[in-house]
mmCIF file with all atom_site columns, C-alpha atoms in Angstrom:
data_model
loop_
_atom_site.group_PDB
_atom_site.id
_atom_site.type_symbol
_atom_site.label_atom_id
_atom_site.label_alt_id
_atom_site.label_comp_id
_atom_site.label_asym_id
_atom_site.label_entity_id
_atom_site.label_seq_id
_atom_site.pdbx_PDB_ins_code
_atom_site.Cartn_x
_atom_site.Cartn_y
_atom_site.Cartn_z
_atom_site.occupancy
_atom_site.B_iso_or_equiv
_atom_site.pdbx_formal_charge
_atom_site.auth_seq_id
_atom_site.auth_comp_id
_atom_site.auth_asym_id
_atom_site.auth_atom_id
_atom_site.pdbx_PDB_model_num
ATOM 1   C CA . GLN A 1 1   ? 0.000   0.000  0.000   1.00 69.00 ? 1   GLN A CA 1
ATOM 2   C CA . LEU A 1 2   ? 1.346   3.400  -0.982  1.00 78.00 ? 2   LEU A CA 1
ATOM 3   C CA . GLN A 1 3   ? 1.876   5.679  1.967   1.00 90.00 ? 3   GLN A CA 1
ATOM 4   C CA . LEU A 1 4   ? 2.806   9.188  2.952   1.00 95.00 ? 4   LEU A CA 1
ATOM 5   C CA . VAL A 1 5   ? 3.883   9.722  6.528   1.00 96.00 ? 5   VAL A CA 1
ATOM 6   C CA . GLU A 1 6   ? 4.160   13.157 8.101   1.00 97.00 ? 6   GLU A CA 1
ATOM 7   C CA . SER A 1 7   ? 6.302   13.946 11.114  1.00 97.00 ? 7   SER A CA 1
ATOM 8   C CA . GLY A 1 8   ? 7.681   16.945 12.947  1.00 98.00 ? 8   GLY A CA 1
ATOM 9   C CA . GLY A 1 9   ? 4.555   18.426 14.444  1.00 98.00 ? 9   GLY A CA 1
ATOM 10  C CA . GLY A 1 10  ? 4.279   19.488 18.047  1.00 98.00 ? 10  GLY A CA 1
ATOM 11  C CA . LEU A 1 11  ? 3.688   22.315 20.478  1.00 98.00 ? 11  LEU A CA 1
ATOM 12  C CA . VAL A 1 12  ? 5.604   25.534 19.905  1.00 98.00 ? 12  VAL A CA 1
ATOM 13  C CA . GLN A 1 13  ? 5.395   29.054 21.271  1.00 98.00 ? 13  GLN A CA 1
ATOM 14  C CA . PRO A 1 14  ? 4.374   31.949 19.046  1.00 98.00 ? 14  PRO A CA 1
ATOM 15  C CA . GLY A 1 15  ? 7.355   33.087 17.001  1.00 98.00 ? 15  GLY A CA 1
ATOM 16  C CA . GLY A 1 16  ? 8.883   29.632 17.073  1.00 98.00 ? 16  GLY A CA 1
ATOM 17  C CA . SER A 1 17  ? 9.724   27.232 14.262  1.00 98.00 ? 17  SER A CA 1
ATOM 18  C CA . LEU A 1 18  ? 8.968   23.691 13.217  1.00 98.00 ? 18  LEU A CA 1
ATOM 19  C CA . ARG A 1 19  ? 9.966   21.594 10.242  1.00 98.00 ? 19  ARG A CA 1
ATOM 20  C CA . LEU A 1 20  ? 7.491   19.063 8.967   1.00 98.00 ? 20  LEU A CA 1
ATOM 21  C CA . SER A 1 21  ? 8.589   16.077 6.927   1.00 98.00 ? 21  SER A CA 1
ATOM 22  C CA . CYS A 1 22  ? 6.588   13.968 4.507   1.00 97.00 ? 22  CYS A CA 1
ATOM 23  C CA . GLU A 1 23  ? 8.136   10.654 3.567   1.00 96.00 ? 23  GLU A CA 1
ATOM 24  C CA . ALA A 1 24  ? 6.783   8.344  0.890   1.00 94.00 ? 24  ALA A CA 1
ATOM 25  C CA . SER A 1 25  ? 6.941   4.597  1.144   1.00 88.00 ? 25  SER A CA 1
ATOM 26  C CA . ARG A 1 26  ? 6.291   1.990  -1.513  1.00 86.00 ? 26  ARG A CA 1
ATOM 27  C CA . PHE A 1 27  ? 6.421   4.571  -4.293  1.00 84.00 ? 27  PHE A CA 1
ATOM 28  C CA . THR A 1 28  ? 8.790   7.303  -5.448  1.00 88.00 ? 28  THR A CA 1
ATOM 29  C CA . LEU A 1 29  ? 7.859   10.933 -5.152  1.00 91.00 ? 29  LEU A CA 1
ATOM 30  C CA . ASN A 1 30  ? 9.806   12.010 -8.238  1.00 92.00 ? 30  ASN A CA 1
ATOM 31  C CA . ASP A 1 31  ? 6.763   11.969 -10.503 1.00 92.00 ? 31  ASP A CA 1
ATOM 32  C CA . TYR A 1 32  ? 4.452   13.714 -8.056  1.00 95.00 ? 32  TYR A CA 1
ATOM 33  C CA . ALA A 1 33  ? 3.843   17.292 -7.108  1.00 97.00 ? 33  ALA A CA 1
ATOM 34  C CA . ILE A 1 34  ? 3.476   17.653 -3.357  1.00 98.00 ? 34  ILE A CA 1
ATOM 35  C CA . GLY A 1 35  ? 1.047   19.786 -1.435  1.00 98.00 ? 35  GLY A CA 1
ATOM 36  C CA . TRP A 1 36  ? 0.811   20.687 2.212   1.00 98.00 ? 36  TRP A CA 1
ATOM 37  C CA . PHE A 1 37  ? -2.678  21.330 3.538   1.00 98.00 ? 37  PHE A CA 1
ATOM 38  C CA . ARG A 1 38  ? -4.005  22.081 6.995   1.00 98.00 ? 38  ARG A CA 1
ATOM 39  C CA . GLN A 1 39  ? -7.259  21.856 8.863   1.00 98.00 ? 39  GLN A CA 1
ATOM 40  C CA . ALA A 1 40  ? -7.996  23.862 11.969  1.00 97.00 ? 40  ALA A CA 1
ATOM 41  C CA . PRO A 1 41  ? -10.823 22.913 14.354  1.00 93.00 ? 41  PRO A CA 1
ATOM 42  C CA . GLY A 1 42  ? -14.175 23.874 12.896  1.00 95.00 ? 42  GLY A CA 1
ATOM 43  C CA . LYS A 1 43  ? -12.677 24.952 9.577   1.00 97.00 ? 43  LYS A CA 1
ATOM 44  C CA . GLU A 1 44  ? -12.335 23.436 6.154   1.00 97.00 ? 44  GLU A CA 1
ATOM 45  C CA . ARG A 1 45  ? -9.038  22.008 5.026   1.00 98.00 ? 45  ARG A CA 1
ATOM 46  C CA . GLU A 1 46  ? -7.017  24.610 3.143   1.00 98.00 ? 46  GLU A CA 1
ATOM 47  C CA . GLY A 1 47  ? -3.926  24.676 1.001   1.00 98.00 ? 47  GLY A CA 1
ATOM 48  C CA . VAL A 1 48  ? -0.709  25.894 2.577   1.00 98.00 ? 48  VAL A CA 1
ATOM 49  C CA . SER A 1 49  ? 1.987   25.284 -0.014  1.00 98.00 ? 49  SER A CA 1
ATOM 50  C CA . CYS A 1 50  ? 2.740   23.185 -3.092  1.00 98.00 ? 50  CYS A CA 1
ATOM 51  C CA . ILE A 1 51  ? 5.897   22.199 -4.925  1.00 98.00 ? 51  ILE A CA 1
ATOM 52  C CA . SER A 1 52  ? 6.426   20.841 -8.415  1.00 98.00 ? 52  SER A CA 1
ATOM 53  C CA . GLU A 1 53  ? 7.907   17.464 -9.208  1.00 97.00 ? 53  GLU A CA 1
ATOM 54  C CA . ALA A 1 54  ? 11.409  18.822 -9.727  1.00 95.00 ? 54  ALA A CA 1
ATOM 55  C CA . GLY A 1 55  ? 11.115  21.415 -6.974  1.00 96.00 ? 55  GLY A CA 1
ATOM 56  C CA . ASP A 1 56  ? 11.537  24.355 -9.341  1.00 97.00 ? 56  ASP A CA 1
ATOM 57  C CA . ARG A 1 57  ? 8.090   25.851 -8.790  1.00 98.00 ? 57  ARG A CA 1
ATOM 58  C CA . THR A 1 58  ? 6.301   26.581 -5.547  1.00 98.00 ? 58  THR A CA 1
ATOM 59  C CA . LEU A 1 59  ? 3.016   28.060 -4.389  1.00 98.00 ? 59  LEU A CA 1
ATOM 60  C CA . TYR A 1 60  ? 2.176   29.563 -1.027  1.00 98.00 ? 60  TYR A CA 1
ATOM 61  C CA . ALA A 1 61  ? -1.025  30.676 0.617   1.00 98.00 ? 61  ALA A CA 1
ATOM 62  C CA . ASP A 1 62  ? -0.986  34.409 1.347   1.00 98.00 ? 62  ASP A CA 1
ATOM 63  C CA . SER A 1 63  ? -1.246  33.695 5.054   1.00 97.00 ? 63  SER A CA 1
ATOM 64  C CA . VAL A 1 64  ? 2.113   31.886 5.131   1.00 98.00 ? 64  VAL A CA 1
ATOM 65  C CA . LYS A 1 65  ? 4.154   33.734 2.498   1.00 98.00 ? 65  LYS A CA 1
ATOM 66  C CA . GLY A 1 66  ? 7.487   34.853 3.858   1.00 98.00 ? 66  GLY A CA 1
ATOM 67  C CA . ARG A 1 67  ? 7.215   32.538 6.877   1.00 98.00 ? 67  ARG A CA 1
ATOM 68  C CA . PHE A 1 68  ? 6.945   29.011 5.430   1.00 98.00 ? 68  PHE A CA 1
ATOM 69  C CA . THR A 1 69  ? 9.254   27.324 2.932   1.00 98.00 ? 69  THR A CA 1
ATOM 70  C CA . ILE A 1 70  ? 8.454   24.152 1.057   1.00 98.00 ? 70  ILE A CA 1
ATOM 71  C CA . SER A 1 71  ? 11.199  21.928 -0.311  1.00 98.00 ? 71  SER A CA 1
ATOM 72  C CA . ARG A 1 72  ? 11.840  18.384 -1.362  1.00 98.00 ? 72  ARG A CA 1
ATOM 73  C CA . ASP A 1 73  ? 14.681  15.893 -1.602  1.00 97.00 ? 73  ASP A CA 1
ATOM 74  C CA . ASN A 1 74  ? 13.745  13.322 -4.203  1.00 94.00 ? 74  ASN A CA 1
ATOM 75  C CA . ALA A 1 75  ? 16.787  11.240 -3.370  1.00 94.00 ? 75  ALA A CA 1
ATOM 76  C CA . LYS A 1 76  ? 15.362  10.819 0.124   1.00 95.00 ? 76  LYS A CA 1
ATOM 77  C CA . ASN A 1 77  ? 11.793  10.470 -1.145  1.00 95.00 ? 77  ASN A CA 1
ATOM 78  C CA . THR A 1 78  ? 10.829  13.222 1.266   1.00 97.00 ? 78  THR A CA 1
ATOM 79  C CA . ALA A 1 79  ? 9.246   16.662 1.192   1.00 98.00 ? 79  ALA A CA 1
ATOM 80  C CA . TYR A 1 80  ? 9.512   19.303 3.871   1.00 98.00 ? 80  TYR A CA 1
ATOM 81  C CA . LEU A 1 81  ? 7.690   22.329 5.195   1.00 98.00 ? 81  LEU A CA 1
ATOM 82  C CA . GLN A 1 82  ? 9.839   24.728 7.192   1.00 98.00 ? 82  GLN A CA 1
ATOM 83  C CA . MET A 1 83  ? 7.597   26.909 9.323   1.00 98.00 ? 83  MET A CA 1
ATOM 84  C CA . ASN A 1 84  ? 9.035   30.025 10.940  1.00 98.00 ? 84  ASN A CA 1
ATOM 85  C CA . SER A 1 85  ? 7.482   32.883 12.899  1.00 98.00 ? 85  SER A CA 1
ATOM 86  C CA . LEU A 1 86  ? 4.585   30.657 13.827  1.00 98.00 ? 86  LEU A CA 1
ATOM 87  C CA . LYS A 1 87  ? 1.351   32.242 14.974  1.00 98.00 ? 87  LYS A CA 1
ATOM 88  C CA . PRO A 1 88  ? -1.540  30.832 17.022  1.00 97.00 ? 88  PRO A CA 1
ATOM 89  C CA . GLU A 1 89  ? -3.664  30.874 13.862  1.00 97.00 ? 89  GLU A CA 1
ATOM 90  C CA . ASP A 1 90  ? -1.271  28.342 12.314  1.00 98.00 ? 90  ASP A CA 1
ATOM 91  C CA . THR A 1 91  ? -2.585  25.758 14.780  1.00 98.00 ? 91  THR A CA 1
ATOM 92  C CA . ALA A 1 92  ? -4.022  22.878 12.765  1.00 98.00 ? 92  ALA A CA 1
ATOM 93  C CA . ILE A 1 93  ? -3.503  19.335 11.608  1.00 98.00 ? 93  ILE A CA 1
ATOM 94  C CA . TYR A 1 94  ? -1.084  19.456 8.685   1.00 98.00 ? 94  TYR A CA 1
ATOM 95  C CA . TYR A 1 95  ? -1.340  16.976 5.860   1.00 98.00 ? 95  TYR A CA 1
ATOM 96  C CA . CYS A 1 96  ? 0.926   16.284 2.936   1.00 98.00 ? 96  CYS A CA 1
ATOM 97  C CA . ALA A 1 97  ? -0.452  14.916 -0.306  1.00 97.00 ? 97  ALA A CA 1
ATOM 98  C CA . ALA A 1 98  ? 0.849   13.814 -3.695  1.00 96.00 ? 98  ALA A CA 1
ATOM 99  C CA . THR A 1 99  ? -0.593  14.392 -7.141  1.00 96.00 ? 99  THR A CA 1
ATOM 100 C CA . LEU A 1 100 ? 0.267   13.369 -10.697 1.00 95.00 ? 100 LEU A CA 1
ATOM 101 C CA . TYR A 1 101 ? -1.629  16.398 -12.038 1.00 96.00 ? 101 TYR A CA 1
ATOM 102 C CA . GLY A 1 102 ? 1.124   18.868 -11.387 1.00 95.00 ? 102 GLY A CA 1
ATOM 103 C CA . ILE A 1 103 ? 1.413   21.676 -8.895  1.00 96.00 ? 103 ILE A CA 1
ATOM 104 C CA . ASN A 1 104 ? -2.044  23.019 -8.009  1.00 95.00 ? 104 ASN A CA 1
ATOM 105 C CA . TRP A 1 105 ? -4.369  23.768 -5.091  1.00 96.00 ? 105 TRP A CA 1
ATOM 106 C CA . TYR A 1 106 ? -7.246  21.457 -6.054  1.00 97.00 ? 106 TYR A CA 1
ATOM 107 C CA . GLN A 1 107 ? -7.465  18.833 -3.328  1.00 97.00 ? 107 GLN A CA 1
ATOM 108 C CA . GLY A 1 108 ? -9.446  16.476 -5.549  1.00 97.00 ? 108 GLY A CA 1
ATOM 109 C CA . ASP A 1 109 ? -6.353  16.052 -7.744  1.00 96.00 ? 109 ASP A CA 1
ATOM 110 C CA . TYR A 1 110 ? -4.292  14.666 -4.910  1.00 96.00 ? 110 TYR A CA 1
ATOM 111 C CA . ASP A 1 111 ? -4.177  10.891 -4.993  1.00 92.00 ? 111 ASP A CA 1
ATOM 112 C CA . TYR A 1 112 ? -2.335  10.101 -1.804  1.00 94.00 ? 112 TYR A CA 1
ATOM 113 C CA . TRP A 1 113 ? -2.638  11.668 1.624   1.00 96.00 ? 113 TRP A CA 1
ATOM 114 C CA . GLY A 1 114 ? -0.774  11.261 4.865   1.00 96.00 ? 114 GLY A CA 1
ATOM 115 C CA . GLN A 1 115 ? -2.447  10.776 8.216   1.00 96.00 ? 115 GLN A CA 1
ATOM 116 C CA . GLY A 1 116 ? -1.639  14.288 9.393   1.00 97.00 ? 116 GLY A CA 1
ATOM 117 C CA . THR A 1 117 ? 0.521   15.785 12.110  1.00 98.00 ? 117 THR A CA 1
ATOM 118 C CA . GLN A 1 118 ? -0.708  18.185 14.767  1.00 98.00 ? 118 GLN A CA 1
ATOM 119 C CA . VAL A 1 119 ? 0.858   21.624 15.034  1.00 98.00 ? 119 VAL A CA 1
ATOM 120 C CA . THR A 1 120 ? -0.122  23.706 18.038  1.00 98.00 ? 120 THR A CA 1
ATOM 121 C CA . VAL A 1 121 ? 1.130   27.258 18.489  1.00 98.00 ? 121 VAL A CA 1
ATOM 122 C CA . SER A 1 122 ? 0.464   28.495 21.982  1.00 97.00 ? 122 SER A CA 1
ATOM 123 C CA . SER A 1 123 ? 2.166   30.214 24.888  1.00 95.00 ? 123 SER A CA 1
#
């Protein structure tokens, strides 16, 4: 069974940093664009950032521009989301997902999803 596994979530104070990882097993990420999405309590899941198959194109939600950085290491079959200057409103479950349809925000295009990792920003 193809899997994506997120890690790196946790509790952090406002202004702090976390780096999320998304590792694929039983398939290679090289052919897939990767998206990071998040869902806060009582809210719909929203796109945070996306990266193309080769890592040469990225997208960011306005709310995270300048604070979050998406990257990938295809040799390690892993994608990352570096989150700096975290705010309480960044609190959510963060999911990574993979799509063969190229870099885009449409969640219906994403074929594989991880189980999510909790990020809590609180003092």
